[in-house]
Tab-separated table of C-alpha atoms and ligand atoms in Angstrom:
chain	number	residue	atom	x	y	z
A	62	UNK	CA	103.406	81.166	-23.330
A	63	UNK	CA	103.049	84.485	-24.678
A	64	UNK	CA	103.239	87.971	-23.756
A	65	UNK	CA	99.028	89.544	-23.650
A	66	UNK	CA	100.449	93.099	-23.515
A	67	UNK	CA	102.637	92.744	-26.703
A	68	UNK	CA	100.706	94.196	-29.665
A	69	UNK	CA	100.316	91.322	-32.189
A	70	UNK	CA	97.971	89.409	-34.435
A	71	UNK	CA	95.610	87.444	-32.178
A	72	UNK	CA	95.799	84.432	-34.716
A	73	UNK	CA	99.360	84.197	-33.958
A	74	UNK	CA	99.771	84.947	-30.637
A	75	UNK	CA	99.616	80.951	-29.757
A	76	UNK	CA	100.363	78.053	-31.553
A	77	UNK	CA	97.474	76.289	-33.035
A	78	UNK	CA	96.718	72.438	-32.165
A	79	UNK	CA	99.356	70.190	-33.600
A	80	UNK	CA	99.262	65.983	-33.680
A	81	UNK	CA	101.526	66.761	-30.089
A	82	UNK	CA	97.672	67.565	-28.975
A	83	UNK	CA	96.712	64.628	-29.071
A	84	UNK	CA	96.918	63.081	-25.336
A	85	UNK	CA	94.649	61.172	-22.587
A	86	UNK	CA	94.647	61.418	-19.237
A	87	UNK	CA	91.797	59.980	-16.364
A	88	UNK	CA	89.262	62.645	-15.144
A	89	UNK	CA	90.068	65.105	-13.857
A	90	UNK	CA	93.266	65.086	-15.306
A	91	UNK	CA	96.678	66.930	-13.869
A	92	UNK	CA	97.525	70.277	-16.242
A	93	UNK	CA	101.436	69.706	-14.847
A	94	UNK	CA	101.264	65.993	-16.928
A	95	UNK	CA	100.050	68.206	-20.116
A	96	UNK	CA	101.984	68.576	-23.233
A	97	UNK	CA	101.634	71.652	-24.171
A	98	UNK	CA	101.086	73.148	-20.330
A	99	UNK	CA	98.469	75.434	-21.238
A	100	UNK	CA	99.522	79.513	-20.538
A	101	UNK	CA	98.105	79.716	-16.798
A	102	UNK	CA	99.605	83.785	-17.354
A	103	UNK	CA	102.170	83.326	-14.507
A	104	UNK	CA	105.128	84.269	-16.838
A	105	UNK	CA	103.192	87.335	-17.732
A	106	UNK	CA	100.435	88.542	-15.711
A	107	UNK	CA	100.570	92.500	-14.444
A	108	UNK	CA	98.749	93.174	-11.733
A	109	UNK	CA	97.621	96.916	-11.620
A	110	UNK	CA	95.809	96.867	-8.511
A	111	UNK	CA	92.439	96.371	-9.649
A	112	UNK	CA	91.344	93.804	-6.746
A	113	UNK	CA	93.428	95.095	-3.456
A	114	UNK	CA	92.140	93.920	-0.680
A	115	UNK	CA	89.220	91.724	-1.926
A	116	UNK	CA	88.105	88.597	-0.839
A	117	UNK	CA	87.767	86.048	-3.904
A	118	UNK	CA	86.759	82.294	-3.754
A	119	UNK	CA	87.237	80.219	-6.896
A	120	UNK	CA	86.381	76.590	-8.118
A	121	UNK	CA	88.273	74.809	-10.359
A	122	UNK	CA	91.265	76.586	-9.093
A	123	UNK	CA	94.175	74.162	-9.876
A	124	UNK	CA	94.139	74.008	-13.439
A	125	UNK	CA	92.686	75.852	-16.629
A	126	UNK	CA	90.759	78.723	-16.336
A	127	UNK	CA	90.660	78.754	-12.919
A	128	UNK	CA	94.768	78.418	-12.332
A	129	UNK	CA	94.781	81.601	-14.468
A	130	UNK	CA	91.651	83.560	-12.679
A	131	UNK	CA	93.146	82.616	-9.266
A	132	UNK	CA	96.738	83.809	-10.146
A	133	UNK	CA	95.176	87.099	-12.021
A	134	UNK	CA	93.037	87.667	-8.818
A	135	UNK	CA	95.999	87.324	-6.555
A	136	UNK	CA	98.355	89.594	-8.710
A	137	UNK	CA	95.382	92.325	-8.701
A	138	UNK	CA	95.633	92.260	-4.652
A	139	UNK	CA	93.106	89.355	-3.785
A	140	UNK	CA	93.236	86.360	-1.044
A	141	UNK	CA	91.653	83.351	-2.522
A	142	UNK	CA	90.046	80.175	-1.295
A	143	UNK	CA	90.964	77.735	-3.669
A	144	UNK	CA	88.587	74.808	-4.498
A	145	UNK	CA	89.552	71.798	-6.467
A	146	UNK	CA	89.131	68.082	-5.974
A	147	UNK	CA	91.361	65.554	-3.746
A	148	UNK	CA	93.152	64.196	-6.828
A	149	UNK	CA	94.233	67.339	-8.331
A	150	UNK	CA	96.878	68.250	-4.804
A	151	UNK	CA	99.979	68.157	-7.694
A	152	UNK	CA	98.023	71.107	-9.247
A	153	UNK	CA	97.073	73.259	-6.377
A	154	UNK	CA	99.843	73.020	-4.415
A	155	UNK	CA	101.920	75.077	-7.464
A	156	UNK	CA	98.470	77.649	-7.955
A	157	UNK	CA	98.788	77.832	-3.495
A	158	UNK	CA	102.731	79.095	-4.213
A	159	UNK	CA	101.857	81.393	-7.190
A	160	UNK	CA	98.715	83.576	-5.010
A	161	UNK	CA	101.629	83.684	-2.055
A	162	UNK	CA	104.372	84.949	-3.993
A	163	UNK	CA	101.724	87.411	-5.567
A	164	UNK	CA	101.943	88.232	-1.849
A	165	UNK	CA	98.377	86.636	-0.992
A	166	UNK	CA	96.406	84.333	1.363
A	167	UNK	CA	95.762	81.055	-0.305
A	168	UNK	CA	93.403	78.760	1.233
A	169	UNK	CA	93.125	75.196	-0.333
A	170	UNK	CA	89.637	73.528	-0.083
A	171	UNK	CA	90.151	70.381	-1.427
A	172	UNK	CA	86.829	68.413	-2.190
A	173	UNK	CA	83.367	67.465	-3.877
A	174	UNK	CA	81.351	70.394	-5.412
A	175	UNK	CA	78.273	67.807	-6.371
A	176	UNK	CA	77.997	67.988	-2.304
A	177	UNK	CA	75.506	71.026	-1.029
A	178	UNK	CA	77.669	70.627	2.613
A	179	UNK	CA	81.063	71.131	0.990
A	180	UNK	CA	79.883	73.881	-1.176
A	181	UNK	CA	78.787	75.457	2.373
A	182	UNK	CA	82.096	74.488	3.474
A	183	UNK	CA	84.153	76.431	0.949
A	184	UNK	CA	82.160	79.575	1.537
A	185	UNK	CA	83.094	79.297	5.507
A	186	UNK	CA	86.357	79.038	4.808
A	187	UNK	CA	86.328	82.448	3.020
A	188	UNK	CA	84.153	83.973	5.784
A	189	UNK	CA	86.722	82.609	8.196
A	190	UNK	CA	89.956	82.640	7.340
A	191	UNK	CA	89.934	85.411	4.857
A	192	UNK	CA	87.656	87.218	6.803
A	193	UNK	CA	84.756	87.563	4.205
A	194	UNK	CA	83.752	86.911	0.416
A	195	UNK	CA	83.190	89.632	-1.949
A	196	UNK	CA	83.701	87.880	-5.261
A	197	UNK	CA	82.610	84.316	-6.145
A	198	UNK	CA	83.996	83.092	-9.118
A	199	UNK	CA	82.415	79.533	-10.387
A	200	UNK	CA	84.467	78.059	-12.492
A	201	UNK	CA	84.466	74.495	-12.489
A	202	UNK	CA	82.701	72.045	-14.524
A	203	UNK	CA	82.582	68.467	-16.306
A	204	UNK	CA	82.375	67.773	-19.725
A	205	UNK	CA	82.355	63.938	-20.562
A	206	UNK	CA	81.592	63.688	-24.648
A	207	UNK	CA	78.925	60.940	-25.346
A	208	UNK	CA	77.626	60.347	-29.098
A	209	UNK	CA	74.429	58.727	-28.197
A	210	UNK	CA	71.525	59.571	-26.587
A	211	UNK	CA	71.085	55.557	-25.560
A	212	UNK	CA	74.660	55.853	-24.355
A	213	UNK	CA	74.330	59.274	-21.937
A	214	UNK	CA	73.424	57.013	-18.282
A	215	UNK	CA	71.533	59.148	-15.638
A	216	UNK	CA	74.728	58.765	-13.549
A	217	UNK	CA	76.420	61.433	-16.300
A	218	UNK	CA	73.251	63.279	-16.425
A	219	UNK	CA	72.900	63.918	-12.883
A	220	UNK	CA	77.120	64.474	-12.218
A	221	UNK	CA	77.149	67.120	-15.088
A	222	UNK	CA	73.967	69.068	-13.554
A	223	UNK	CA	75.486	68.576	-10.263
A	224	UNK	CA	79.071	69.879	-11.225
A	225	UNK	CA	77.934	72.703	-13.464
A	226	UNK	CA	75.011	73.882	-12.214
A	227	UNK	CA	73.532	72.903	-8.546
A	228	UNK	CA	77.390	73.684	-7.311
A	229	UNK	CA	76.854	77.076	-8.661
A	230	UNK	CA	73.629	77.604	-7.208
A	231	UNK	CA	74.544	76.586	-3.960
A	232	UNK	CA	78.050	78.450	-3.877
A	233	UNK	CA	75.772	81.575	-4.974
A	234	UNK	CA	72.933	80.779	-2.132
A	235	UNK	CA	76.071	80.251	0.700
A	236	UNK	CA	78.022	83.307	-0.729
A	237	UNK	CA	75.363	85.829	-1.290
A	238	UNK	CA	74.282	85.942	2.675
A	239	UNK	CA	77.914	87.070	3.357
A	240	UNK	CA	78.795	89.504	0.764
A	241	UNK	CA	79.025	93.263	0.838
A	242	UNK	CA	77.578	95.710	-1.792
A	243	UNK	CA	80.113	96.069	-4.144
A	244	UNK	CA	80.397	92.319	-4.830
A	245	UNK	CA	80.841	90.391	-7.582
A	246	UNK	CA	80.099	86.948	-9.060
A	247	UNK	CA	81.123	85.435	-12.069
A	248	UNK	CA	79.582	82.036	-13.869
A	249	UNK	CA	81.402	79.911	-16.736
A	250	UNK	CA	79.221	79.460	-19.672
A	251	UNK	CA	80.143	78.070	-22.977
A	252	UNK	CA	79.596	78.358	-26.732
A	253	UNK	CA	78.406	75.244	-26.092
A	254	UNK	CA	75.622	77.047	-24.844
A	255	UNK	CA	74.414	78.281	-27.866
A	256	UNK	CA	76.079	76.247	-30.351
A	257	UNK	CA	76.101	72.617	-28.621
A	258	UNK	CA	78.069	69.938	-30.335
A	259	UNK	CA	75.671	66.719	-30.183
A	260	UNK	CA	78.048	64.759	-28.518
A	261	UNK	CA	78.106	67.105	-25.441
A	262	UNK	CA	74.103	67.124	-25.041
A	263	UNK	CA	73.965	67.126	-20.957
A	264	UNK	CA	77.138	69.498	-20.880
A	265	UNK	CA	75.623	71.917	-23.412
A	266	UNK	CA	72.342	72.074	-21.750
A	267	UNK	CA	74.201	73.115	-18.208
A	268	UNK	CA	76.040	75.829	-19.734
A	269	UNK	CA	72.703	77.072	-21.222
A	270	UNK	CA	71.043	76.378	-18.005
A	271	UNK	CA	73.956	78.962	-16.465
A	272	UNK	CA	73.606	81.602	-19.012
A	273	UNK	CA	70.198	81.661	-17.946
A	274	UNK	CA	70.882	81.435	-13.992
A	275	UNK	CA	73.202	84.165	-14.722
A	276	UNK	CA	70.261	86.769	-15.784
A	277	UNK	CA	67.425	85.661	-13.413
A	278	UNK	CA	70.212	85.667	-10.248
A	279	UNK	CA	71.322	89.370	-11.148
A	280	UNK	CA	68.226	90.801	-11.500
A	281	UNK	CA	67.180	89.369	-7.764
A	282	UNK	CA	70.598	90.686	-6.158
A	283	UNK	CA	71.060	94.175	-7.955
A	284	UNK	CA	69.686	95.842	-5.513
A	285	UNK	CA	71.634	94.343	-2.509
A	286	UNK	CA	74.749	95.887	-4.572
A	287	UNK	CA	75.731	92.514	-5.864
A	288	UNK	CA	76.489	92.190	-9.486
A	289	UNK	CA	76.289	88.262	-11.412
A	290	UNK	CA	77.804	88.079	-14.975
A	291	UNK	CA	79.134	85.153	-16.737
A	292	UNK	CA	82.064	84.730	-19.389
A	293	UNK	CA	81.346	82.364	-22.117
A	294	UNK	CA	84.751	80.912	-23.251
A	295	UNK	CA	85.200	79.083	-26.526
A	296	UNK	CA	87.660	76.077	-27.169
A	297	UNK	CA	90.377	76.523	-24.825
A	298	UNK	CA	93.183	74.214	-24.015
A	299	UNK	CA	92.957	72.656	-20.997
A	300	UNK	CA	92.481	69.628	-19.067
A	301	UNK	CA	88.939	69.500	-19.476
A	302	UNK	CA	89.482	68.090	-23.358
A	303	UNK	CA	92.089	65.538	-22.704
A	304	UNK	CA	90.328	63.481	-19.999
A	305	UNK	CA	86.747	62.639	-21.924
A	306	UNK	CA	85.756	66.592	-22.779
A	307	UNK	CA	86.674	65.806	-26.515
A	308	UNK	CA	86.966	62.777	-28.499
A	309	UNK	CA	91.079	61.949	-28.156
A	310	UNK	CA	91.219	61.864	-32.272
A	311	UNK	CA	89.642	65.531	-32.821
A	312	UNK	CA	92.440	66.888	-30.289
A	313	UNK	CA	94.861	67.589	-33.198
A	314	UNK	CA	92.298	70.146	-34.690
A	315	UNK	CA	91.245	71.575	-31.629
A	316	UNK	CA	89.985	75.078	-32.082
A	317	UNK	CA	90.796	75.097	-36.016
A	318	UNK	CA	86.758	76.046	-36.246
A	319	UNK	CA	87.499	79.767	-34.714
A	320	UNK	CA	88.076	82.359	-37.089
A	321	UNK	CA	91.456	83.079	-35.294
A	322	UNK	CA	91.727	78.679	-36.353
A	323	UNK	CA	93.618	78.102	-32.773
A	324	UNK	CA	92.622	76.935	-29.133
A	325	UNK	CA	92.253	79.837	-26.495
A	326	UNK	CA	94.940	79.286	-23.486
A	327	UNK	CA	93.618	79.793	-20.084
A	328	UNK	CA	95.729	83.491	-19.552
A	329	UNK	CA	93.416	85.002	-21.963
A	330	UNK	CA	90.113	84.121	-20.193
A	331	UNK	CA	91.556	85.420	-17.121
A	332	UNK	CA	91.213	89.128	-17.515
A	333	UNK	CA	87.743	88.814	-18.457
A	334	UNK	CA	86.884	87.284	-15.089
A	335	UNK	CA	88.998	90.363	-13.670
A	336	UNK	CA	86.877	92.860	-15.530
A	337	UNK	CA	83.571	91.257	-14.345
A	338	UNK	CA	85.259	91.247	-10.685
A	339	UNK	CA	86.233	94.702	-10.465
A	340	UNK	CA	84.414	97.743	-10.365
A	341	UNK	CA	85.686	99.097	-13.762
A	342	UNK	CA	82.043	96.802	-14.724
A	343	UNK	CA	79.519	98.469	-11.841
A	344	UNK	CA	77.521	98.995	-14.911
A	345	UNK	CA	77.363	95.318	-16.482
A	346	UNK	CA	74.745	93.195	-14.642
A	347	UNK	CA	73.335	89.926	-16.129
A	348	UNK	CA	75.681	89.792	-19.215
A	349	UNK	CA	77.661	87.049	-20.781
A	350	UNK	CA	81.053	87.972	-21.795
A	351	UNK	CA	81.892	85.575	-24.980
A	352	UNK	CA	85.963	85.160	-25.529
A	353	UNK	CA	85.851	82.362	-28.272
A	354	UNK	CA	88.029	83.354	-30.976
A	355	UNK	CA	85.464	84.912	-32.814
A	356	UNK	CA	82.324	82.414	-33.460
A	357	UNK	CA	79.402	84.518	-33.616
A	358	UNK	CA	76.698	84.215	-30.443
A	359	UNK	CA	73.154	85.351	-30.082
B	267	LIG	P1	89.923	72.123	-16.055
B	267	LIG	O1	89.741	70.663	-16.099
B	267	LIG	O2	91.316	72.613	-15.976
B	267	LIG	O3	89.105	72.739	-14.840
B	267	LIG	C1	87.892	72.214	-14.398
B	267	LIG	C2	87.986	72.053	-12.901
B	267	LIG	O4	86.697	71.735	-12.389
B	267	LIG	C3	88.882	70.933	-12.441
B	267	LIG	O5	90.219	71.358	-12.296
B	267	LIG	C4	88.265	70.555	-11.107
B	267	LIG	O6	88.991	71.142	-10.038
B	267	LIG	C5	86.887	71.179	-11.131
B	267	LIG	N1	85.864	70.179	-10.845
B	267	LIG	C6	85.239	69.364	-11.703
B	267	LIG	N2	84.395	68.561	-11.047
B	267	LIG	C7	84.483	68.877	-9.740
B	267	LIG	C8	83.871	68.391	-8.550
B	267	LIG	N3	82.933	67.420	-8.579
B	267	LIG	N4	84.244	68.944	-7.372
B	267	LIG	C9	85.171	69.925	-7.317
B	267	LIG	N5	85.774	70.430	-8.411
B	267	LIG	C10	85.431	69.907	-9.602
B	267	LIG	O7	89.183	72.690	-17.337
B	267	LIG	P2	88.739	74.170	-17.798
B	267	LIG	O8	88.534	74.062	-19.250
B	267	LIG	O9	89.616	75.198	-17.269
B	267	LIG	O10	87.295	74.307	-17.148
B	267	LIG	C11	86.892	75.425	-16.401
B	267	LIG	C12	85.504	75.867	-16.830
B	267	LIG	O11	85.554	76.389	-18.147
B	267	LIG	C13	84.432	74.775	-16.841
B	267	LIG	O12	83.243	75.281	-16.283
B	267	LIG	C14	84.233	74.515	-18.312
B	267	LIG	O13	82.952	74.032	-18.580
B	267	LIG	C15	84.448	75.905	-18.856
B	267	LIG	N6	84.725	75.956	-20.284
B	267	LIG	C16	85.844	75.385	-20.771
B	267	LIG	C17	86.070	75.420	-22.138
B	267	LIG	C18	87.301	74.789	-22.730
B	267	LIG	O14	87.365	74.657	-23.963
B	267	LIG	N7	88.279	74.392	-21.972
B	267	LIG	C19	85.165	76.052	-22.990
B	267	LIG	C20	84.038	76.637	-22.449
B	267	LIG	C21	83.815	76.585	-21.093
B	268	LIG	MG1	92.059	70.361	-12.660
């Protein structure tokens, strides 16, 4: 854990990836069975105020980049719906405690994003039990490494598109009938997405597929007074890599290929996600914000 307001060198600011790295756990993996715990930002995140009152939903909200938007989001005055699958409870339940002691509504959705009807059911729970949804944030993906074309089965194909991008389209289709002008949503690209490791072929292609979505959805809505951005985030250490994202051997080294040569931790993805949410961006439609350590993108 370390401290994102203390002025510092970036490189050093968190450990780089040791042998200790090197770990396995069964999709979708439990970030309170992970050594290192990634930096969720709940020993350090300030809230200033920047989301009071607003109504946030967010996948992938029990562990990664998700535990540390949905704690940000809560700290900077929002209720959140929290969506996350069945298996992950151990995680939520401790993200559910952190929005409440931020002084927030928490509202667990456990379930299945690759269904359209539970993807319509998380957006009702926002409309009804926070009241309304005024910033989407979809965060959730797979990412199941597979060296060989012969080797990728349609089964993967179709669960990757499914997680990472027909969950986002139909979270945005649900959300966008309910929400205000002012609103905000926010996809999770990759560098994948323009530099995509062969071994992560369907993955790469859905976070291309998102940056894409991304700039064709926010044209459409812009004038309804809904903004769509994405943030692209580079190799950051969560549970993601240690259940199939990355091959268990290359975990040592993870993130050594950034120019700062560490992993990201979740807590400094989150305030990105914040910015994008807020109005501080009203003028930043259709963009992809990259926070990768420093590998260049298009
Ligand atoms: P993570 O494993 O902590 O979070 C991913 C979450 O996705 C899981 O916790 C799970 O709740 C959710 N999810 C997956 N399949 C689901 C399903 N079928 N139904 C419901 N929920 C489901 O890992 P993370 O790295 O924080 O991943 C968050 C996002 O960041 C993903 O979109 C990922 O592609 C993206 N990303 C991660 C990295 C990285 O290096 N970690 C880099 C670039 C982009
Ligand atoms: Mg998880």
């Amino acid at each position: 854990m370390s401290d994102q307001y203390k002025f510092q060198d970036p490189a050093e600011q968190y450990q780089k990836a040791t042998p200790e790295f090197k770990q396995q756990q069964t999709p979708p993996g439990l970030e309170t069975e992970m050594k290192p715990r990634p930096d969720d930002g709940s020993a350090t995140y300030k809230g200033t105020g920047r989301l009071a009152g607003r109504k946030a939903i967010v996948t992938g909200a029990d562990s990664g980049i998700g535990r540390a938007v949905a704690i940000a989001f809560a700290r900077e005055g929002a209720d959140v719906v929290l969506s996350y699958m069945p298996e992950e409870e151990q995680d939520a339940k401790e993200v559910v405690k952190l929005v409440e002691e931020a002084g927030r509504k928490a509202v667990a959705v456990p379930g299945d994003l690759k269904e359209e009807k539970y993807c319509e059911q998380v957006v009702s729970a926002a409309v009804e039990q926070l009241g309304g949804v005024d910033i989407l944030a979809n965060i959730a993906g797979m990412q199941q490494y597979v060296k060989d074309i012969a080797d990728l089965t349609t089964e993967q194909f179709d669960a990757t598109f499914k997680t990472n991008v027909y969950a986002m389209f139909w979270l945005c289709k649900a959300a966008i009938k309910h929400m205000p002008k002012g609103s905000a949503i926010i996809n999770t690209s990759s560098i994948e997405a323009y530099s995509p490791e062969p071994i992560l072929l369907d993955y790469a292609t859905t976070k291309a597929a998102i940056n894409t979505f991304t700039k064709a959805l926010a044209q459409q809505v812009a004038s309804k007074g809904i903004r769509v951005n994405a943030v692209a985030p580079g190799p950051v250490w969560t549970a993601l890599q240690i259940t199939g994202g990355q091959p268990e051997e290359v975990l040592p080294e993870f993130g050594a290929e950034t120019p700062l040569g560490r992993p990201g931790q979740p807590a400094e993805m989150a305030s990105a996600y914040v910015y994008l949410a807020s109005q501080e961006s009203s003028y930043v439609i259709g963009d992809t914000l990259n926070a990768n350590g420093g590998m260049p993108t298009p």
